[in-house]
């Protein structure tokens, strides 16, 4: 088979075809920040620093997919949530923007090109596209999905309790509608920077936090609507849920998302059966215990084990099941990419 470019390789998989080898993503934005030479909080608030850090890692590692983001709190911050920029990891949200669902009408739609940190995130995507977008497949992350963003805006505890109590349906729908619109606009803006694709994370929507019935009623409904709206603009969406999402993989497929970014806790055989011929999986190697904290030999074996189950017939972009910790050793990252290149050939 003729050797493909990174973009051809990923596009082939997304179309349901079989490429020359399995494409590779490394989800390395925290590693890039740690290596930037700047304090981590400063790096995550500079589009230039975020872009150049990820470009430098791409030049060293040669992976196919460059996923540009600064964590899970960008949209939350833009919507008024109090966010803390940590010294050694991604920013975290900690003070809700509103005290209760009764205050939804107080929320203001952020201006994507002037509100921190969205303007810098979009700048990072734009720089990455300009410098390496002809050679690497660039995914501009649209941050959190509607369900997770809504939980940050009102507070996770308040949000989950409200879903369990009758009489909150209208207010929850209003909050989720606001969150969906914010995510939609940001996803479109990421694509306007020249990204090949965009993605969202629904950090708390999986069975590790929410019952599958809750996921189906609220998260899947909002996410399916988002996928449909983006498809109308010919925009493909990747869709991440943390933890063991095995029980809802079929429902995740039903959203119509072009890619499911799955965590290492998922059952690989069940995932393969659920997605075969329907969508693409991105993942699912353990980012912490395997890639960040084991040896190159263990990393190589984990890659071989996953490829044996998920690679046949296509439908896989191999990568970490979530973002890599900032302290991930470069020898393990090299082992990961090299093993994927060696054992991922069709």
Short mmCIF file of C-alpha atoms in Angstrom, two decimals:
data_model
loop_
_atom_site.label_atom_id
_atom_site.label_comp_id
_atom_site.label_asym_id
_atom_site.label_seq_id
_atom_site.Cartn_x
_atom_site.Cartn_y
_atom_site.Cartn_z
CA UNK A 1 0.00 0.00 0.00
CA UNK A 2 1.22 3.51 -0.85
CA UNK A 3 2.36 5.54 2.13
CA UNK A 4 -0.24 8.16 3.04
CA UNK A 5 0.17 11.59 4.56
CA UNK A 6 -1.16 12.13 8.08
CA UNK A 7 -4.20 13.96 6.74
CA UNK A 8 -4.93 11.28 4.13
CA UNK A 9 -4.53 8.60 6.80
CA UNK A 10 -7.03 10.18 9.20
CA UNK A 11 -9.49 11.13 6.47
CA UNK A 12 -9.44 7.54 5.19
CA UNK A 13 -10.33 6.22 8.63
CA UNK A 14 -13.10 8.79 9.06
CA UNK A 15 -14.61 7.69 5.74
CA UNK A 16 -14.69 4.10 6.94
CA UNK A 17 -11.71 2.98 4.88
CA UNK A 18 -8.50 1.18 5.80
CA UNK A 19 -5.35 3.37 5.69
CA UNK A 20 -1.72 2.31 5.28
CA UNK A 21 -1.40 2.24 9.07
CA UNK A 22 -3.37 3.25 12.15
CA UNK A 23 -3.17 7.03 12.70
CA UNK A 24 -1.68 8.23 15.99
CA UNK A 25 -2.77 10.94 18.42
CA UNK A 26 -0.82 11.79 21.58
CA UNK A 27 -3.13 14.33 23.35
CA UNK A 28 -0.12 16.12 24.75
CA UNK A 29 -1.25 19.66 25.59
CA UNK A 30 -0.19 19.38 29.25
CA UNK A 31 3.19 17.92 28.28
CA UNK A 32 3.63 20.84 25.89
CA UNK A 33 2.82 23.34 28.64
CA UNK A 34 5.30 21.71 31.02
CA UNK A 35 8.04 21.90 28.38
CA UNK A 36 7.22 25.42 27.20
CA UNK A 37 9.75 27.19 29.43
CA UNK A 38 6.95 29.31 30.88
CA UNK A 39 5.04 28.77 34.12
CA UNK A 40 2.20 26.40 33.31
CA UNK A 41 -0.58 28.94 34.13
CA UNK A 42 1.06 31.47 31.81
CA UNK A 43 1.45 28.92 29.03
CA UNK A 44 -2.25 28.02 29.16
CA UNK A 45 -3.22 31.66 28.71
CA UNK A 46 -1.01 32.30 25.68
CA UNK A 47 -2.10 31.16 22.26
CA UNK A 48 1.46 31.49 20.98
CA UNK A 49 2.89 29.35 23.79
CA UNK A 50 0.23 26.65 23.44
CA UNK A 51 0.73 26.45 19.68
CA UNK A 52 4.50 26.42 19.67
CA UNK A 53 4.63 23.82 22.45
CA UNK A 54 2.45 21.41 20.51
CA UNK A 55 4.24 22.12 17.23
CA UNK A 56 7.59 21.34 18.88
CA UNK A 57 6.28 18.02 20.18
CA UNK A 58 4.84 17.16 16.77
CA UNK A 59 8.20 17.84 15.14
CA UNK A 60 9.87 15.52 17.65
CA UNK A 61 7.31 12.70 17.70
CA UNK A 62 5.75 12.72 14.22
CA UNK A 63 2.21 11.83 15.30
CA UNK A 64 -0.70 12.27 12.90
CA UNK A 65 -3.26 14.17 15.02
CA UNK A 66 -2.54 17.41 16.89
CA UNK A 67 -5.33 18.10 19.38
CA UNK A 68 -5.25 21.78 20.44
CA UNK A 69 -6.80 22.77 23.78
CA UNK A 70 -6.03 24.09 27.26
CA UNK A 71 -8.14 21.71 29.34
CA UNK A 72 -11.75 21.46 30.42
CA UNK A 73 -12.51 24.92 31.82
CA UNK A 74 -12.19 27.35 28.89
CA UNK A 75 -15.88 27.68 28.07
CA UNK A 76 -16.79 27.62 31.74
CA UNK A 77 -14.48 30.56 32.41
CA UNK A 78 -15.91 32.44 29.44
CA UNK A 79 -19.40 31.90 30.87
CA UNK A 80 -18.46 33.39 34.24
CA UNK A 81 -17.32 30.33 36.19
CA UNK A 82 -14.44 30.95 38.58
CA UNK A 83 -11.40 29.08 37.25
CA UNK A 84 -8.07 28.45 38.93
CA UNK A 85 -4.92 28.12 36.83
CA UNK A 86 -2.90 25.42 38.53
CA UNK A 87 0.88 25.35 38.84
CA UNK A 88 1.37 21.86 37.42
CA UNK A 89 -1.75 20.81 35.53
CA UNK A 90 -4.68 22.08 33.49
CA UNK A 91 -7.02 24.81 34.80
CA UNK A 92 -9.99 23.73 36.92
CA UNK A 93 -13.38 25.32 37.53
CA UNK A 94 -14.35 25.84 41.17
CA UNK A 95 -16.95 28.65 41.58
CA UNK A 96 -20.23 28.32 39.63
CA UNK A 97 -21.37 31.24 37.50
CA UNK A 98 -24.91 31.13 38.96
CA UNK A 99 -26.21 30.01 42.33
CA UNK A 100 -29.22 28.04 41.09
CA UNK A 101 -31.25 27.12 38.03
CA UNK A 102 -33.46 30.11 38.80
CA UNK A 103 -30.63 32.36 37.60
CA UNK A 104 -30.23 30.91 34.09
CA UNK A 105 -31.63 34.07 32.53
CA UNK A 106 -28.65 35.99 33.96
CA UNK A 107 -26.17 34.15 31.75
CA UNK A 108 -24.56 36.13 28.93
CA UNK A 109 -23.34 34.59 25.68
CA UNK A 110 -19.55 35.16 25.54
CA UNK A 111 -17.82 36.87 22.63
CA UNK A 112 -15.54 34.09 21.41
CA UNK A 113 -12.90 36.43 20.00
CA UNK A 114 -12.51 38.74 23.00
CA UNK A 115 -13.40 36.68 26.09
CA UNK A 116 -10.51 34.93 27.92
CA UNK A 117 -9.30 32.31 27.36
CA UNK A 118 -11.23 31.55 24.17
CA UNK A 119 -9.49 34.16 22.05
CA UNK A 120 -6.07 32.70 22.93
CA UNK A 121 -7.26 29.14 22.35
CA UNK A 122 -8.51 30.09 18.88
CA UNK A 123 -5.21 31.84 18.24
CA UNK A 124 -3.37 28.64 19.19
CA UNK A 125 -5.41 26.61 16.69
CA UNK A 126 -4.83 29.21 14.00
CA UNK A 127 -1.05 29.19 14.51
CA UNK A 128 -0.89 25.38 14.49
CA UNK A 129 -2.89 25.27 11.26
CA UNK A 130 -0.74 27.94 9.62
CA UNK A 131 2.53 26.24 10.54
CA UNK A 132 1.81 22.51 10.19
CA UNK A 133 -1.78 22.17 8.99
CA UNK A 134 -0.65 20.83 5.62
CA UNK A 135 1.26 18.01 7.31
CA UNK A 136 -0.73 17.13 10.45
CA UNK A 137 -4.43 16.60 11.07
CA UNK A 138 -5.43 19.44 13.40
CA UNK A 139 -8.29 19.00 15.85
CA UNK A 140 -9.35 22.26 17.50
CA UNK A 141 -11.07 21.24 20.73
CA UNK A 142 -14.40 22.93 21.42
CA UNK A 143 -13.87 22.24 25.12
CA UNK A 144 -16.71 20.68 27.13
CA UNK A 145 -20.02 19.48 25.74
CA UNK A 146 -23.38 20.97 26.75
CA UNK A 147 -23.98 18.57 29.67
CA UNK A 148 -20.61 19.09 31.35
CA UNK A 149 -20.55 22.83 30.66
CA UNK A 150 -24.02 23.18 32.20
CA UNK A 151 -22.81 21.34 35.31
CA UNK A 152 -19.90 23.75 35.72
CA UNK A 153 -22.08 26.82 35.23
CA UNK A 154 -24.46 25.93 38.06
CA UNK A 155 -22.17 23.61 40.04
CA UNK A 156 -21.94 19.86 39.62
CA UNK A 157 -23.77 18.99 42.85
CA UNK A 158 -26.61 21.42 42.18
CA UNK A 159 -26.87 20.13 38.61
CA UNK A 160 -27.00 16.43 39.47
CA UNK A 161 -29.47 16.95 42.32
CA UNK A 162 -31.73 19.01 40.07
CA UNK A 163 -31.90 16.17 37.56
CA UNK A 164 -33.00 13.77 40.29
CA UNK A 165 -35.88 15.97 41.47
CA UNK A 166 -39.18 16.44 39.61
CA UNK A 167 -40.21 19.86 38.42
CA UNK A 168 -36.81 21.03 37.15
CA UNK A 169 -37.18 19.90 33.54
CA UNK A 170 -37.90 23.32 32.06
CA UNK A 171 -35.04 25.04 33.90
CA UNK A 172 -32.60 22.25 33.05
CA UNK A 173 -33.63 22.44 29.41
CA UNK A 174 -32.99 26.20 29.44
CA UNK A 175 -29.52 25.76 30.96
CA UNK A 176 -28.61 22.98 28.55
CA UNK A 177 -29.92 25.05 25.64
CA UNK A 178 -27.65 27.94 26.63
CA UNK A 179 -24.67 25.60 27.04
CA UNK A 180 -25.35 23.92 23.71
CA UNK A 181 -25.38 27.26 21.91
CA UNK A 182 -22.08 28.28 23.49
CA UNK A 183 -20.46 24.97 22.50
CA UNK A 184 -21.89 25.16 18.98
CA UNK A 185 -20.51 28.64 18.38
CA UNK A 186 -17.11 27.70 19.75
CA UNK A 187 -16.95 24.54 17.63
CA UNK A 188 -17.72 26.58 14.52
CA UNK A 189 -15.10 29.15 15.52
CA UNK A 190 -12.47 26.41 15.91
CA UNK A 191 -13.21 25.26 12.37
CA UNK A 192 -13.01 28.84 11.12
CA UNK A 193 -9.36 28.83 12.25
CA UNK A 194 -8.71 26.11 9.68
CA UNK A 195 -8.91 23.02 11.89
CA UNK A 196 -9.73 19.77 10.13
CA UNK A 197 -12.12 18.72 12.89
CA UNK A 198 -13.38 19.70 16.32
CA UNK A 199 -14.26 17.79 19.48
CA UNK A 200 -15.97 17.99 22.85
CA UNK A 201 -15.65 16.24 26.18
CA UNK A 202 -18.55 15.27 28.41
CA UNK A 203 -16.47 14.67 31.52
CA UNK A 204 -19.27 13.66 33.89
CA UNK A 205 -21.84 12.16 31.51
CA UNK A 206 -20.63 8.55 31.69
CA UNK A 207 -21.74 5.69 33.96
CA UNK A 208 -18.93 6.41 36.43
CA UNK A 209 -20.94 9.50 37.46
CA UNK A 210 -24.41 9.37 35.90
CA UNK A 211 -26.87 6.54 35.38
CA UNK A 212 -27.27 5.55 31.72
CA UNK A 213 -30.90 6.75 31.88
CA UNK A 214 -29.71 10.23 32.88
CA UNK A 215 -27.17 10.18 30.08
CA UNK A 216 -29.86 9.22 27.59
CA UNK A 217 -32.38 11.79 28.74
CA UNK A 218 -30.07 14.79 28.99
CA UNK A 219 -26.53 14.40 27.65
CA UNK A 220 -27.23 12.22 24.63
CA UNK A 221 -30.17 14.38 23.62
CA UNK A 222 -28.17 17.61 23.75
CA UNK A 223 -25.10 16.07 22.13
CA UNK A 224 -27.11 14.49 19.30
CA UNK A 225 -28.66 17.86 18.57
CA UNK A 226 -25.19 19.46 18.56
CA UNK A 227 -23.83 16.82 16.17
CA UNK A 228 -26.77 17.40 13.81
CA UNK A 229 -26.31 21.18 13.82
CA UNK A 230 -22.59 20.86 13.10
CA UNK A 231 -23.19 18.32 10.34
CA UNK A 232 -25.39 20.88 8.62
CA UNK A 233 -22.19 22.95 8.30
CA UNK A 234 -20.16 19.89 7.19
CA UNK A 235 -18.34 19.86 10.53
CA UNK A 236 -17.39 16.51 12.06
CA UNK A 237 -17.29 16.12 15.82
CA UNK A 238 -15.21 13.89 18.08
CA UNK A 239 -16.91 13.01 21.35
CA UNK A 240 -15.19 12.09 24.63
CA UNK A 241 -16.65 10.66 27.83
CA UNK A 242 -14.40 9.89 30.79
CA UNK A 243 -14.31 6.55 32.59
CA UNK A 244 -15.89 3.25 31.67
CA UNK A 245 -18.44 4.17 28.99
CA UNK A 246 -18.90 0.57 27.80
CA UNK A 247 -22.57 0.48 28.81
CA UNK A 248 -23.41 3.56 26.72
CA UNK A 249 -21.09 3.14 23.73
CA UNK A 250 -24.05 2.19 21.54
CA UNK A 251 -25.87 5.36 22.57
CA UNK A 252 -22.72 7.39 21.93
CA UNK A 253 -22.60 5.92 18.42
CA UNK A 254 -26.25 6.94 17.97
CA UNK A 255 -25.36 10.62 18.48
CA UNK A 256 -23.80 10.52 15.02
CA UNK A 257 -20.39 11.68 16.24
CA UNK A 258 -17.63 10.97 13.73
CA UNK A 259 -15.19 9.88 16.45
CA UNK A 260 -15.64 8.47 19.95
CA UNK A 261 -12.72 9.39 22.23
CA UNK A 262 -12.86 6.55 24.74
CA UNK A 263 -11.11 5.93 28.04
CA UNK A 264 -8.89 2.98 28.92
CA UNK A 265 -11.50 1.54 31.31
CA UNK A 266 -13.75 0.54 28.39
CA UNK A 267 -14.07 -3.10 27.29
CA UNK A 268 -12.24 -3.22 23.96
CA UNK A 269 -14.14 -6.16 22.47
CA UNK A 270 -17.50 -4.61 23.35
CA UNK A 271 -16.40 -1.29 21.90
CA UNK A 272 -15.27 -2.93 18.66
CA UNK A 273 -18.61 -4.69 18.28
CA UNK A 274 -20.55 -1.48 18.93
CA UNK A 275 -18.63 0.82 16.58
CA UNK A 276 -17.66 -1.47 13.69
CA UNK A 277 -18.66 0.14 10.40
CA UNK A 278 -20.39 3.04 12.18
CA UNK A 279 -17.78 5.40 13.60
CA UNK A 280 -14.13 5.75 14.59
CA UNK A 281 -12.56 5.17 18.01
CA UNK A 282 -9.80 7.44 19.32
CA UNK A 283 -7.91 6.04 22.30
CA UNK A 284 -7.79 4.05 24.48
CA UNK A 285 -4.39 3.51 26.15
CA UNK A 286 -4.18 4.39 29.87
CA UNK A 287 -2.48 7.83 29.87
CA UNK A 288 -1.33 7.76 33.47
CA UNK A 289 -0.35 4.29 34.65
CA UNK A 290 0.83 3.06 31.24
CA UNK A 291 2.15 5.98 29.19
CA UNK A 292 3.23 8.32 32.00
CA UNK A 293 4.34 5.93 34.75
CA UNK A 294 5.47 2.65 33.21
CA UNK A 295 8.40 1.70 30.98
CA UNK A 296 8.79 1.92 27.20
CA UNK A 297 8.44 -1.87 27.05
CA UNK A 298 5.08 -1.78 28.85
CA UNK A 299 3.93 1.02 26.55
CA UNK A 300 4.84 -1.01 23.47
CA UNK A 301 2.95 -4.05 24.73
CA UNK A 302 -0.14 -1.97 25.51
CA UNK A 303 -0.09 -0.62 21.97
CA UNK A 304 0.16 -4.14 20.52
CA UNK A 305 -2.68 -5.38 22.73
CA UNK A 306 -5.03 -2.59 21.69
CA UNK A 307 -4.18 -2.86 18.01
CA UNK A 308 -4.96 -6.57 18.05
CA UNK A 309 -8.56 -5.85 19.08
CA UNK A 310 -9.46 -2.45 17.63
CA UNK A 311 -7.33 -2.10 14.48
CA UNK A 312 -8.74 -4.86 12.21
CA UNK A 313 -10.85 -3.41 9.43
CA UNK A 314 -9.98 0.18 10.29
CA UNK A 315 -12.00 2.48 12.53
CA UNK A 316 -9.17 3.34 14.94
CA UNK A 317 -6.99 6.33 15.75
CA UNK A 318 -4.73 5.09 18.51
CA UNK A 319 -4.00 7.44 21.35
CA UNK A 320 -4.26 7.95 25.10
CA UNK A 321 -7.71 7.44 26.59
CA UNK A 322 -7.54 10.98 27.99
CA UNK A 323 -5.00 13.80 28.23
CA UNK A 324 -1.45 12.84 29.11
CA UNK A 325 -0.14 14.03 32.48
CA UNK A 326 2.38 16.88 32.20
CA UNK A 327 5.21 14.76 33.61
CA UNK A 328 4.93 12.04 30.92
CA UNK A 329 8.51 11.01 30.00
CA UNK A 330 9.53 11.56 26.40
CA UNK A 331 11.02 8.07 26.10
CA UNK A 332 7.57 6.62 26.73
CA UNK A 333 5.99 8.94 24.19
CA UNK A 334 8.58 7.92 21.62
CA UNK A 335 7.90 4.26 22.42
CA UNK A 336 4.17 4.84 22.01
CA UNK A 337 4.43 6.48 18.60
CA UNK A 338 7.09 4.09 17.33
CA UNK A 339 5.09 1.03 18.42
CA UNK A 340 1.98 2.39 16.70
CA UNK A 341 3.98 2.91 13.51
CA UNK A 342 5.55 -0.53 13.70
CA UNK A 343 2.56 -2.67 14.70
CA UNK A 344 -0.25 -0.56 13.23
CA UNK A 345 0.44 -1.31 9.57
CA UNK A 346 -2.25 -2.97 7.48
#
